[in-house]
XYZ file of C-alpha atoms in Angstrom:
761
model
C 49.719 -103.210 48.929
C 51.722 -101.876 51.979
C 49.920 -100.381 54.551
C 51.187 -97.091 53.688
C 50.675 -96.428 49.999
C 53.171 -93.965 49.402
C 55.796 -95.256 46.317
C 52.704 -97.818 45.449
C 52.186 -97.903 41.427
C 48.346 -97.793 42.104
C 46.311 -97.413 38.917
C 45.122 -93.726 37.563
C 41.705 -93.314 39.582
C 40.733 -91.317 36.346
C 42.061 -94.175 33.935
C 38.634 -95.648 33.585
C 36.721 -93.154 33.020
C 39.200 -91.502 30.297
C 39.799 -94.575 28.448
C 36.307 -95.854 28.363
C 34.806 -92.435 27.051
C 33.211 -91.730 29.883
C 34.547 -88.605 31.212
C 33.269 -85.163 30.457
C 35.150 -82.607 29.024
C 34.394 -79.381 27.722
C 33.344 -79.873 24.112
C 30.761 -82.322 25.865
C 28.841 -80.096 28.520
C 25.797 -78.449 27.542
C 23.550 -76.333 29.620
C 19.300 -76.258 28.985
C 18.322 -73.443 26.737
C 22.053 -72.220 25.563
C 22.363 -70.685 22.673
C 25.598 -70.637 20.379
C 28.749 -68.514 19.949
C 31.146 -67.634 16.758
C 33.747 -65.039 16.666
C 34.638 -62.969 14.311
C 38.745 -62.928 13.901
C 40.633 -60.140 12.400
C 42.714 -60.328 9.043
C 45.816 -57.896 9.822
C 48.384 -58.059 12.480
C 48.110 -54.456 12.794
C 45.568 -51.914 11.848
C 42.948 -49.402 12.981
C 39.215 -50.134 13.164
C 37.628 -47.666 10.969
C 34.216 -48.780 11.333
C 32.029 -51.928 12.617
C 28.362 -52.673 10.693
C 27.040 -55.524 12.530
C 23.090 -54.593 11.137
C 22.957 -57.358 8.508
C 23.769 -59.919 11.588
C 21.463 -58.585 13.849
C 18.536 -59.227 10.829
C 19.369 -62.653 10.493
C 16.654 -65.298 11.907
C 18.124 -66.827 15.253
C 20.576 -64.212 16.561
C 20.312 -63.550 19.556
C 23.369 -60.985 20.493
C 25.729 -59.129 18.391
C 28.896 -57.722 19.944
C 31.915 -55.695 19.122
C 34.360 -53.508 20.783
C 32.271 -50.213 20.974
C 29.911 -51.730 22.763
C 31.301 -54.210 24.830
C 34.695 -51.731 26.678
C 35.672 -54.376 29.239
C 39.611 -54.541 30.068
C 40.781 -57.738 32.016
C 44.216 -59.400 32.327
C 46.279 -61.300 35.277
C 48.823 -58.969 35.457
C 48.289 -56.134 33.438
C 45.065 -55.004 32.586
C 45.270 -54.423 29.326
C 43.493 -57.120 27.071
C 39.715 -55.937 25.837
C 37.205 -58.788 25.280
C 37.117 -57.489 21.379
C 39.495 -55.089 20.287
C 38.575 -51.628 20.604
C 39.614 -48.685 17.907
C 42.360 -51.124 16.579
C 43.251 -54.676 16.383
C 46.678 -56.081 17.557
C 47.381 -59.148 16.235
C 46.028 -61.568 13.592
C 43.102 -63.478 14.676
C 41.954 -60.985 17.518
C 38.208 -61.210 17.911
C 36.713 -58.242 16.876
C 33.125 -59.139 17.468
C 31.099 -62.296 18.162
C 27.495 -63.729 17.706
C 25.081 -66.046 19.670
C 22.895 -67.349 17.901
C 20.212 -70.541 18.243
C 22.710 -73.128 16.688
C 26.310 -72.817 15.451
C 25.356 -72.572 11.815
C 23.553 -69.311 12.507
C 26.118 -67.986 14.737
C 28.758 -68.456 11.768
C 26.655 -67.209 8.975
C 25.823 -63.952 11.051
C 29.959 -63.881 11.655
C 30.392 -63.477 7.832
C 27.590 -60.415 7.605
C 29.761 -58.450 9.690
C 31.132 -55.642 8.110
C 34.580 -53.851 9.103
C 36.516 -51.318 8.079
C 40.191 -51.314 8.844
C 42.994 -49.461 8.054
C 46.582 -50.985 8.165
C 49.114 -49.881 10.355
C 53.149 -50.754 10.743
C 53.676 -54.075 11.728
C 55.982 -54.749 15.274
C 56.490 -58.250 13.865
C 60.213 -59.233 15.834
C 61.751 -58.438 18.633
C 63.773 -55.948 17.150
C 60.817 -54.230 15.847
C 59.689 -53.925 19.288
C 63.083 -52.661 20.688
C 63.600 -49.977 18.182
C 60.069 -48.368 18.605
C 59.326 -49.268 14.935
C 55.503 -48.674 15.959
C 53.726 -48.973 19.217
C 51.649 -51.935 19.931
C 50.235 -50.040 22.712
C 50.112 -46.108 23.119
C 50.358 -45.897 26.403
C 51.694 -48.948 28.871
C 51.300 -47.221 32.060
C 47.552 -46.146 31.415
C 46.889 -49.695 32.287
C 45.966 -50.640 36.024
C 48.957 -52.951 36.800
C 47.787 -55.748 39.262
C 51.529 -56.954 40.744
C 54.519 -58.152 39.665
C 54.693 -55.995 36.381
C 56.915 -53.243 35.137
C 56.496 -51.823 32.025
C 58.575 -49.271 30.433
C 56.673 -45.844 29.907
C 57.271 -44.802 26.229
C 58.421 -48.529 25.256
C 56.992 -51.576 23.940
C 58.331 -53.498 26.931
C 56.409 -54.314 29.041
C 58.428 -56.013 31.993
C 62.100 -56.096 33.126
C 64.243 -58.325 35.301
C 67.344 -58.072 36.526
C 69.734 -60.893 38.898
C 73.073 -59.641 39.909
C 75.287 -62.331 42.239
C 78.525 -61.428 42.624
C 80.984 -58.711 40.342
C 80.626 -59.965 37.069
C 83.627 -57.914 35.629
C 85.657 -59.515 38.012
C 84.654 -62.812 37.506
C 85.512 -62.464 33.414
C 88.567 -61.476 34.475
C 89.522 -64.845 36.341
C 88.471 -66.566 33.479
C 90.730 -68.393 31.043
C 88.134 -69.491 28.670
C 85.413 -66.943 27.379
C 82.331 -68.196 25.477
C 79.937 -66.116 23.540
C 76.640 -67.166 21.976
C 72.980 -66.543 21.061
C 70.208 -68.816 20.756
C 66.668 -68.503 19.503
C 63.402 -70.429 20.510
C 60.705 -70.047 17.987
C 57.265 -69.967 18.293
C 55.139 -72.562 19.578
C 51.728 -73.754 20.399
C 50.356 -75.912 23.242
C 47.997 -77.881 20.844
C 46.156 -79.896 23.523
C 43.963 -82.141 21.551
C 41.394 -80.369 23.252
C 40.529 -77.008 22.332
C 39.480 -74.081 24.169
C 35.847 -74.214 25.157
C 33.342 -72.027 27.690
C 30.268 -71.777 28.840
C 29.019 -68.864 30.532
C 25.410 -68.408 32.082
C 25.781 -64.702 33.209
C 23.538 -61.684 33.920
C 24.127 -58.203 35.582
C 23.919 -59.985 39.394
C 26.763 -62.736 38.501
C 27.975 -65.692 36.364
C 28.130 -69.317 36.126
C 30.975 -70.600 34.149
C 32.024 -73.972 32.780
C 35.469 -75.091 31.408
C 38.432 -76.964 31.329
C 40.049 -73.920 33.455
C 43.720 -75.105 34.457
C 43.313 -72.621 37.365
C 39.549 -71.665 38.419
C 39.814 -69.594 41.584
C 42.543 -67.140 39.473
C 40.248 -66.905 36.532
C 37.181 -66.240 38.803
C 39.001 -63.412 40.427
C 39.789 -61.744 37.003
C 36.235 -62.295 35.505
C 34.880 -60.760 39.043
C 36.753 -58.061 38.358
C 36.543 -57.736 34.839
C 32.739 -57.670 35.341
C 32.296 -55.763 38.188
C 30.768 -59.094 40.268
C 31.375 -59.338 43.736
C 33.936 -62.882 43.745
C 31.383 -65.136 45.571
C 28.952 -64.181 42.766
C 31.454 -65.911 40.220
C 31.026 -69.581 40.017
C 33.621 -71.578 38.084
C 32.557 -75.418 37.433
C 35.369 -76.881 35.864
C 35.052 -79.410 33.178
C 37.706 -82.340 32.667
C 40.740 -81.023 30.961
C 41.762 -82.594 27.663
C 45.670 -80.807 27.779
C 46.623 -78.108 28.939
C 50.187 -77.374 29.139
C 49.756 -74.136 29.813
C 47.558 -72.709 27.527
C 44.138 -72.889 29.839
C 45.837 -71.329 33.018
C 44.118 -67.660 32.328
C 41.074 -66.585 31.114
C 40.544 -66.920 26.952
C 36.901 -67.549 25.707
C 35.269 -67.682 29.172
C 35.038 -63.194 29.007
C 33.356 -63.947 25.563
C 31.200 -66.266 26.870
C 29.721 -64.012 29.860
C 29.590 -60.786 27.594
C 27.360 -62.529 24.898
C 24.932 -64.271 27.556
C 24.627 -61.033 29.727
C 23.616 -59.228 26.469
C 21.409 -62.470 25.426
C 19.778 -63.458 28.760
C 20.941 -66.997 28.126
C 23.734 -69.165 28.434
C 26.142 -69.352 25.992
C 28.591 -71.938 24.692
C 31.761 -70.882 22.857
C 34.401 -73.356 21.479
C 37.356 -72.702 19.506
C 38.204 -74.794 15.797
C 41.989 -76.027 15.728
C 42.552 -72.862 13.257
C 41.120 -70.464 15.942
C 42.661 -72.230 18.863
C 46.263 -71.434 16.436
C 45.423 -67.788 15.676
C 43.740 -66.647 18.677
C 44.605 -68.784 21.869
C 47.713 -69.124 23.384
C 51.125 -69.939 22.262
C 54.550 -70.056 23.945
C 56.260 -67.017 22.779
C 59.502 -66.673 20.995
C 62.170 -65.694 23.103
C 65.946 -64.536 22.101
C 69.557 -64.942 24.330
C 72.740 -63.570 24.157
C 75.067 -65.339 26.496
C 78.792 -64.441 27.474
C 80.200 -67.498 30.027
C 83.988 -67.393 31.722
C 85.689 -70.208 32.836
C 89.221 -71.300 34.729
C 91.537 -73.649 32.463
C 90.252 -76.501 34.691
C 86.830 -76.502 33.749
C 85.114 -74.360 37.020
C 82.461 -71.429 36.034
C 83.398 -68.340 36.942
C 80.880 -65.758 35.096
C 78.115 -65.760 33.352
C 76.284 -62.802 31.657
C 72.691 -63.282 29.700
C 70.728 -60.877 28.536
C 66.957 -62.198 27.456
C 64.342 -60.553 25.180
C 60.545 -62.651 25.456
C 58.224 -61.944 23.020
C 54.693 -61.874 24.492
C 52.714 -61.267 21.813
C 50.241 -58.181 21.850
C 49.079 -58.102 25.159
C 51.198 -59.040 28.526
C 49.397 -62.360 29.721
C 51.638 -64.051 32.074
C 54.763 -62.737 29.961
C 55.958 -60.907 33.281
C 55.774 -64.273 35.418
C 57.265 -65.887 32.726
C 60.158 -63.610 33.326
C 60.526 -64.149 36.868
C 60.578 -67.634 37.142
C 63.447 -67.963 33.954
C 65.251 -65.519 35.362
C 65.882 -67.572 38.741
C 66.443 -70.782 36.539
C 68.420 -68.937 33.111
C 72.069 -69.665 34.890
C 71.070 -73.572 35.205
C 71.935 -75.682 38.301
C 75.697 -74.787 38.517
C 77.573 -73.077 41.056
C 78.788 -69.826 39.442
C 80.111 -67.120 41.686
C 79.324 -64.168 39.577
C 76.130 -64.478 37.300
C 74.336 -61.293 35.840
C 70.766 -61.901 33.863
C 68.961 -58.646 32.035
C 66.023 -59.579 30.861
C 63.381 -58.283 28.900
C 59.493 -58.982 27.931
C 58.294 -56.928 25.006
C 55.245 -56.876 23.159
C 54.799 -57.415 18.950
C 51.892 -57.962 17.197
C 51.483 -61.820 17.289
C 48.974 -64.127 19.564
C 49.397 -63.946 23.249
C 52.227 -65.958 24.724
C 51.641 -67.608 28.241
C 53.006 -70.356 30.628
C 54.162 -73.186 28.562
C 55.223 -76.522 30.583
C 57.842 -75.225 32.539
C 56.932 -71.278 32.903
C 60.514 -70.536 30.735
C 62.576 -73.162 32.215
C 62.396 -75.252 28.895
C 63.379 -71.978 26.744
C 66.427 -70.851 29.327
C 67.771 -74.454 29.323
C 67.976 -74.942 25.720
C 70.213 -71.415 25.998
C 72.595 -72.563 29.063
C 73.184 -75.977 28.142
C 74.109 -75.302 24.457
C 76.330 -72.672 25.864
C 77.875 -75.421 28.563
C 78.195 -77.837 25.415
C 80.045 -75.311 23.453
C 81.991 -74.002 26.656
C 83.233 -77.509 27.377
C 84.023 -78.026 23.764
C 86.200 -75.417 24.201
C 87.931 -76.681 27.174
C 88.720 -79.878 25.399
C 86.734 -81.617 28.124
C 83.819 -84.518 28.131
C 80.505 -82.230 28.872
C 79.355 -84.821 31.150
C 82.721 -84.444 33.186
C 82.321 -80.500 32.918
C 78.707 -80.181 34.570
C 79.712 -82.600 37.413
C 82.478 -79.903 38.054
C 79.813 -77.425 38.461
C 76.760 -78.664 39.277
C 75.017 -77.463 42.768
C 75.682 -79.915 45.687
C 74.307 -79.492 48.933
C 75.918 -76.596 50.741
C 77.010 -74.523 47.683
C 75.312 -71.298 46.880
C 73.369 -70.763 44.302
C 72.905 -67.265 42.221
C 70.069 -66.147 44.439
C 72.744 -65.990 47.520
C 70.532 -69.421 48.782
C 72.584 -71.959 50.231
C 70.874 -75.198 48.958
C 70.240 -78.182 50.054
C 68.518 -81.655 48.735
C 70.361 -81.133 45.586
C 70.409 -84.602 42.982
C 71.952 -82.808 40.226
C 75.000 -84.835 40.125
C 73.226 -88.087 40.507
C 70.514 -87.199 37.742
C 73.646 -86.321 35.307
C 75.174 -89.596 36.093
C 72.046 -91.773 35.480
C 70.545 -89.566 32.870
C 74.227 -90.251 30.781
C 74.136 -93.824 31.475
C 70.784 -93.936 29.979
C 72.187 -94.225 26.727
C 75.698 -95.446 27.127
C 77.511 -91.547 27.661
C 80.822 -93.823 28.361
C 80.326 -96.739 25.524
C 81.002 -94.838 22.907
C 82.448 -91.624 21.468
C 80.319 -88.362 20.892
C 79.882 -88.851 17.654
C 80.630 -91.611 14.796
C 79.389 -92.258 11.382
C 77.569 -95.799 10.919
C 78.014 -98.564 7.971
C 75.220 -96.813 5.860
C 76.998 -93.317 6.204
C 74.155 -91.866 8.820
C 75.495 -89.516 11.365
C 75.225 -90.340 15.151
C 75.917 -88.091 17.889
C 75.216 -87.641 21.889
C 74.213 -84.863 23.987
C 73.342 -84.024 27.777
C 71.017 -81.565 29.465
C 69.989 -80.304 32.808
C 68.133 -77.840 34.182
C 66.840 -75.938 37.860
C 63.718 -75.489 38.374
C 62.170 -72.904 41.629
C 57.958 -73.494 42.373
C 55.718 -70.569 42.734
C 56.606 -68.870 46.025
C 54.433 -67.994 48.038
C 51.391 -69.475 47.428
C 48.630 -71.240 49.736
C 46.566 -74.329 49.387
C 43.016 -75.966 51.431
C 41.769 -78.990 51.199
C 38.466 -80.675 53.026
C 38.276 -84.418 53.928
C 34.762 -85.978 54.275
C 33.992 -88.940 55.583
C 30.859 -90.800 54.317
C 28.100 -92.911 56.674
C 29.983 -95.901 54.693
C 33.389 -94.940 55.807
C 34.510 -93.955 52.468
C 36.190 -90.519 52.321
C 35.646 -87.956 49.757
C 38.522 -85.745 49.099
C 38.048 -81.755 48.197
C 40.918 -79.760 46.624
C 41.526 -77.428 44.137
C 44.280 -79.164 42.219
C 43.320 -79.770 38.184
C 43.717 -83.143 36.867
C 45.943 -82.736 33.873
C 47.882 -85.738 33.242
C 50.015 -85.888 35.804
C 48.205 -88.368 38.587
C 47.148 -85.719 41.314
C 43.829 -87.331 41.583
C 45.526 -90.572 42.364
C 48.720 -88.957 44.105
C 46.508 -86.964 46.493
C 44.349 -89.653 47.962
C 47.585 -91.784 48.523
C 49.096 -89.019 50.849
C 45.782 -89.686 52.621
C 45.672 -93.200 52.437
C 49.108 -92.907 54.268
C 48.184 -90.924 56.981
C 44.582 -92.576 57.575
C 45.970 -95.943 56.961
C 43.422 -97.140 54.806
C 43.082 -98.702 51.124
C 43.216 -95.409 48.933
C 40.528 -96.586 46.802
C 37.918 -95.996 49.207
C 39.376 -92.258 48.730
C 37.805 -90.179 45.822
C 38.670 -86.501 44.613
C 35.734 -84.948 43.965
C 35.407 -82.554 40.686
C 36.705 -78.718 41.363
C 33.984 -76.330 41.524
C 34.710 -73.117 43.397
C 30.939 -73.008 44.630
C 32.585 -75.783 47.079
C 35.596 -76.889 46.054
C 38.334 -74.963 48.986
C 40.539 -72.523 47.685
C 43.319 -73.352 45.796
C 45.653 -71.010 44.117
C 46.592 -72.487 40.447
C 47.635 -75.674 39.301
C 50.378 -74.554 37.941
C 54.203 -74.625 38.757
C 54.526 -78.648 39.700
C 53.123 -77.602 42.808
C 49.863 -79.566 43.360
C 51.332 -82.720 45.194
C 53.969 -80.293 47.428
C 51.193 -77.871 48.199
C 48.269 -80.102 48.058
C 50.190 -82.986 50.105
C 50.745 -80.827 52.866
C 47.234 -79.558 53.000
C 45.610 -83.731 52.977
C 48.297 -84.477 55.324
C 46.882 -82.012 57.825
C 43.308 -82.635 57.253
C 43.570 -86.494 57.609
C 45.387 -85.658 60.966
C 42.150 -83.887 61.814
C 39.884 -86.347 60.418
C 41.540 -89.337 63.007
C 41.022 -86.713 66.151
C 37.817 -86.122 65.444
C 36.697 -90.091 64.808
C 38.912 -90.554 68.283
C 35.719 -89.163 70.215
C 33.125 -91.511 68.098
C 35.362 -94.742 68.663
C 35.387 -93.998 72.336
C 31.717 -93.427 73.112
C 31.105 -96.725 70.795
C 33.639 -98.736 72.856
C 31.962 -96.995 75.850
C 35.993 -96.058 76.744
C 38.037 -93.302 77.935
C 38.960 -90.898 75.129
C 42.418 -90.843 76.076
C 42.700 -94.780 75.831
C 42.280 -94.515 72.143
C 45.147 -95.115 70.432
C 45.748 -95.037 66.471
C 48.415 -96.495 64.241
C 48.677 -97.923 61.230
C 45.106 -97.020 60.389
C 43.531 -99.352 63.214
C 42.087 -98.066 66.449
C 42.546 -99.568 69.520
C 42.184 -99.014 73.456
C 44.997 -99.097 75.875
C 42.721 -100.272 78.532
C 41.467 -103.404 76.001
C 43.502 -105.206 74.071
C 40.745 -106.746 72.133
C 39.012 -103.321 71.357
C 40.010 -102.893 67.290
C 38.809 -101.114 64.483
C 40.541 -100.844 61.127
C 39.895 -97.518 59.119
C 38.467 -99.561 55.988
C 35.672 -100.769 58.660
C 34.631 -97.776 59.698
C 31.249 -97.747 57.875
C 30.297 -101.076 58.918
C 30.825 -100.336 63.046
C 27.807 -98.019 63.074
C 30.048 -95.263 65.388
C 28.912 -92.536 62.933
C 24.990 -93.384 62.960
C 23.011 -90.189 64.179
C 26.241 -88.391 64.935
C 27.362 -85.010 63.381
C 29.216 -85.226 60.362
C 33.036 -85.870 60.272
C 35.012 -82.983 58.243
C 38.384 -82.078 58.616
C 40.425 -79.174 56.653
C 44.128 -78.742 55.954
C 45.330 -75.336 54.952
C 49.361 -74.840 53.438
C 51.245 -71.891 52.328
C 54.694 -71.041 51.830
C 54.849 -67.410 53.106
C 56.708 -68.146 56.564
C 59.300 -70.014 54.888
C 59.842 -67.213 52.139
C 62.785 -64.674 52.023
C 61.305 -62.081 49.453
C 64.105 -61.368 47.128
C 65.532 -58.121 46.719
C 66.060 -55.679 43.464
C 68.886 -58.398 42.064
C 66.812 -61.067 42.956
C 69.218 -62.450 45.717
C 67.240 -64.167 48.580
C 68.104 -66.622 51.069
C 64.666 -68.851 49.961
C 63.417 -68.095 46.865
C 60.941 -70.930 46.350
C 59.664 -73.462 48.518
C 61.435 -75.606 46.667
C 63.793 -76.617 43.173
C 63.218 -79.156 40.823
C 66.445 -80.270 39.627
C 67.267 -83.268 36.769
C 69.198 -84.223 33.669
C 68.563 -85.934 30.424
C 70.727 -87.603 27.211
C 69.999 -88.247 23.811
C 71.380 -90.032 21.203
C 70.485 -89.334 17.669
C 70.681 -90.005 14.218
C 70.804 -87.615 11.243
C 70.329 -88.553 7.395
C 72.900 -86.373 5.673
C 70.906 -86.766 2.218
C 67.406 -85.337 3.733
C 68.661 -83.730 7.098
C 65.993 -85.399 8.911
C 66.397 -86.424 12.533
C 65.630 -89.401 14.343
C 65.895 -90.233 17.847
C 67.678 -93.346 18.900
C 67.371 -93.808 22.928
C 66.885 -91.438 25.479
C 68.368 -91.432 28.921
C 66.553 -89.108 31.989
C 66.898 -88.711 35.605
C 64.967 -86.446 37.581
C 65.085 -85.737 41.288
C 61.520 -85.874 42.678
C 62.460 -85.975 46.214
C 59.984 -89.267 46.671
C 57.852 -90.983 44.288
C 54.281 -91.229 45.687
C 53.420 -93.166 42.389
C 56.466 -93.987 40.337
C 54.437 -95.129 37.232
C 52.961 -91.911 37.363
C 56.149 -89.906 37.905
C 57.986 -92.188 34.855
C 54.335 -91.427 32.991
C 55.267 -87.685 33.181
C 58.618 -88.104 31.889
C 57.581 -90.518 29.065
C 55.213 -87.500 27.663
C 57.726 -84.818 28.257
C 60.192 -86.724 25.925
C 57.978 -87.385 22.986
C 56.575 -83.457 23.282
C 59.911 -82.050 23.823
C 60.910 -83.901 20.501
C 58.709 -81.588 18.587
C 59.998 -78.578 20.498
C 63.446 -79.885 19.503
C 62.835 -80.724 15.966
C 59.558 -79.759 14.455
C 57.422 -77.231 16.003
C 57.398 -73.474 14.993
C 54.278 -70.844 14.393
C 55.660 -68.862 11.086
C 54.118 -65.532 10.141
C 54.618 -63.495 6.904
C 53.383 -59.679 7.294
C 51.189 -60.537 10.675
C 49.410 -63.620 9.349
C 49.904 -66.818 10.831
C 50.674 -69.180 7.719
C 51.133 -72.676 9.449
C 48.069 -72.169 11.811
C 46.980 -76.189 11.296
C 47.978 -79.555 12.377
C 48.837 -80.314 8.696
C 51.998 -77.206 8.363
C 52.216 -77.154 11.937
C 54.122 -80.341 12.929
C 53.418 -82.641 16.214
C 54.964 -85.462 17.250
C 52.933 -88.451 16.948
C 53.518 -92.490 18.140
C 55.268 -92.695 15.314
C 57.733 -90.204 16.682
C 57.478 -92.200 20.112
C 59.771 -95.453 18.806
C 62.767 -94.918 20.641
C 64.075 -96.189 23.664
C 63.497 -94.547 27.081
C 65.713 -95.441 29.782
C 64.384 -93.204 32.939
C 65.106 -93.128 36.495
C 63.818 -91.467 39.250
C 66.278 -90.067 41.983
C 64.852 -89.274 45.738
C 66.001 -86.889 47.575
C 63.801 -86.253 49.885
C 62.396 -81.926 50.781
C 62.238 -81.711 54.041
C 59.116 -79.509 53.592
C 57.426 -81.930 51.368
C 54.925 -84.533 52.183
C 56.926 -87.721 52.611
C 59.994 -85.779 50.865
C 57.549 -85.074 47.319
C 59.202 -82.139 44.931
C 57.564 -81.971 41.458
C 57.640 -83.449 38.307
C 54.931 -82.340 36.018
C 56.850 -80.071 34.033
C 60.807 -80.693 34.488
C 60.159 -83.484 32.213
C 60.065 -81.365 29.593
C 62.903 -78.491 30.096
C 66.165 -80.835 29.222
C 64.889 -82.681 26.696
C 65.166 -80.111 23.457
C 68.460 -78.974 24.668
C 69.991 -82.795 24.869
C 68.329 -83.715 21.450
C 69.839 -80.171 19.673
C 73.137 -81.194 21.542
C 73.192 -84.376 20.298
C 72.479 -83.129 16.450
C 74.994 -80.566 16.846
C 77.758 -82.923 18.284
C 76.632 -85.449 15.150
C 76.949 -82.454 12.491
C 79.959 -81.201 14.254
C 77.933 -77.859 14.007
C 76.764 -75.932 16.536
C 72.931 -75.105 16.055
C 71.615 -72.127 17.870
C 67.741 -72.455 17.482
C 65.383 -74.106 18.511
C 63.619 -76.273 16.599
C 66.852 -77.837 14.524
C 64.916 -78.837 11.271
C 66.020 -80.920 8.118
C 66.815 -77.650 6.065
C 68.720 -76.094 8.734
C 71.036 -79.796 9.222
C 71.079 -79.134 5.337
C 72.003 -75.807 4.564
C 74.335 -75.497 8.467
C 76.679 -72.616 7.829
C 75.268 -71.050 4.814
């Protein structure tokens, strides 16, 4: 192994515990004396609550607390404070919590819930984007009455909770220059995150503070929301993070934690609450539906000149992170292309559906479907090969993006070429028929994604008595490999074996602050903070080495993990031998902190989202797909996929490839399977029998993955991000391949067998 373990395919530090079953996930945690909670959910999508009778539930032996909206009128929210813990006066979506019970055991809690009697009066449903825009009914009587925490712009008297506008150049003039114009609509259906682990929380709370155990993606953000909701001082809210059994965005915000706290305060004992799979579908969080209307113009030689995007996001019954999705996706809505004239007009609307939130990519997965099916349609109309068309327009270093930024470190062109090469793009036509009558087609897609900016991260390193190093940093391990990558980065500075560096569990009581584990930001931000802390560790060890050797401090030199003295070349000490050297005996602890923030390099966007530096870094990549369609059944089989992503620098190449492989399989579900279906406001496929997700049986296709490295000057060792981006181009590349095979342009995600069989009918 190299002295500098950057680029080394090291085993995951969390791997052994997870494959041997030793990791403790949320459901594995218990605390002494805990009660168990069960929740009564609304059977209606929209209805007045006329009465709630909990008297019989309270009489049941073993019941310690029963709560409903009337006795717990607490609102919370991450952007708009509009969400009650239990519905007050009316329910706004099927599955909304109406009441909850804490009891000595789960069976008693569930029995008590069945004894609660609620009288409802159904109200008109707002169950589509068009319903929301037409104001058929109001999901909330007055959005302006709620406290806005920032980054949200509700429109009074409507169901619109946020707006976003991006203007670059002159869109009207741009279309005058176009020789070819294509107009299309694309719709992404509602989807579930379906992590293996459902939501779970334990709370031990009273009026003075609370201690919460939860598989949270963003513990510090959740801590702030809980403190505000219950009137706690922030330091009185402790969030202890359990292992996360899958997140993909659904564990980024508070969900079951407020219910657990409310019940614990009422019962004066710790309370554990866990969703079953049905509750996860009905009342957890999802990827909301979204509709795109697009108009794109190009010259006859294939140069893009103008694009207009009208977008409507359905965030469900409460705001959650809808506005942030709107913001992030708005910047990426035009893709990684040089478009001189661009206009994005985007809205977030509320409907009587379950709550939408971040879904691996924060909106980029959806907008990539829109702009990439549009690019395919435009290339087809121009009579150009779609790879050639994209290469003609993809952003390259020194070009101006639709935000007005002069971009650098753009690996898009190389990613497109390598992704296409991964399926033999030039070897066969876009469409052909096999000997047994199956239809084959190829598709291509790319994307461009920003990281959330500005944001901050801090890290702490502690040298232990035996010379090992403990790393404290707030990023959560979601499967992206951060518990291995950050020690590798620390080891690259300290020059020591990364096996001797271990990350501590995340707990807001002692872990230094990190904004959130989202936006594929952890390795970039955390890595920078860790490097600063590691450099400080070296400086703090130098005096101890000098003291041990009885030499001047100025003579101590550190290089490649080894301390030496300029005055005596026989004196050497390797970082891996610090514990054996005795230099730390009876000396003050060696601790160091590093903090990194991106506010100084950020140029705040104007009202039209023009900015010279809207993001600390951009992620860019491409994927290509070859599919086979059975014209008799309409089923799609993935034959092979090529993927190429600009990671800046691969700290752990295997980990990067694993992220992309997982994204390819997950994206198959997005493209051809997954859709939450509502009828009359009721979710009708909220289970893993009727809602299909990919399994290992759907992962039997060839995957050819390339890592492109165009270093970012701000990133540690040039790092960018790869946790989310692999998903973004997967579905559109597959949908474009299906469209090619069937010689029909599909404009929805997912494309199901019935869509293929009855296309155009």
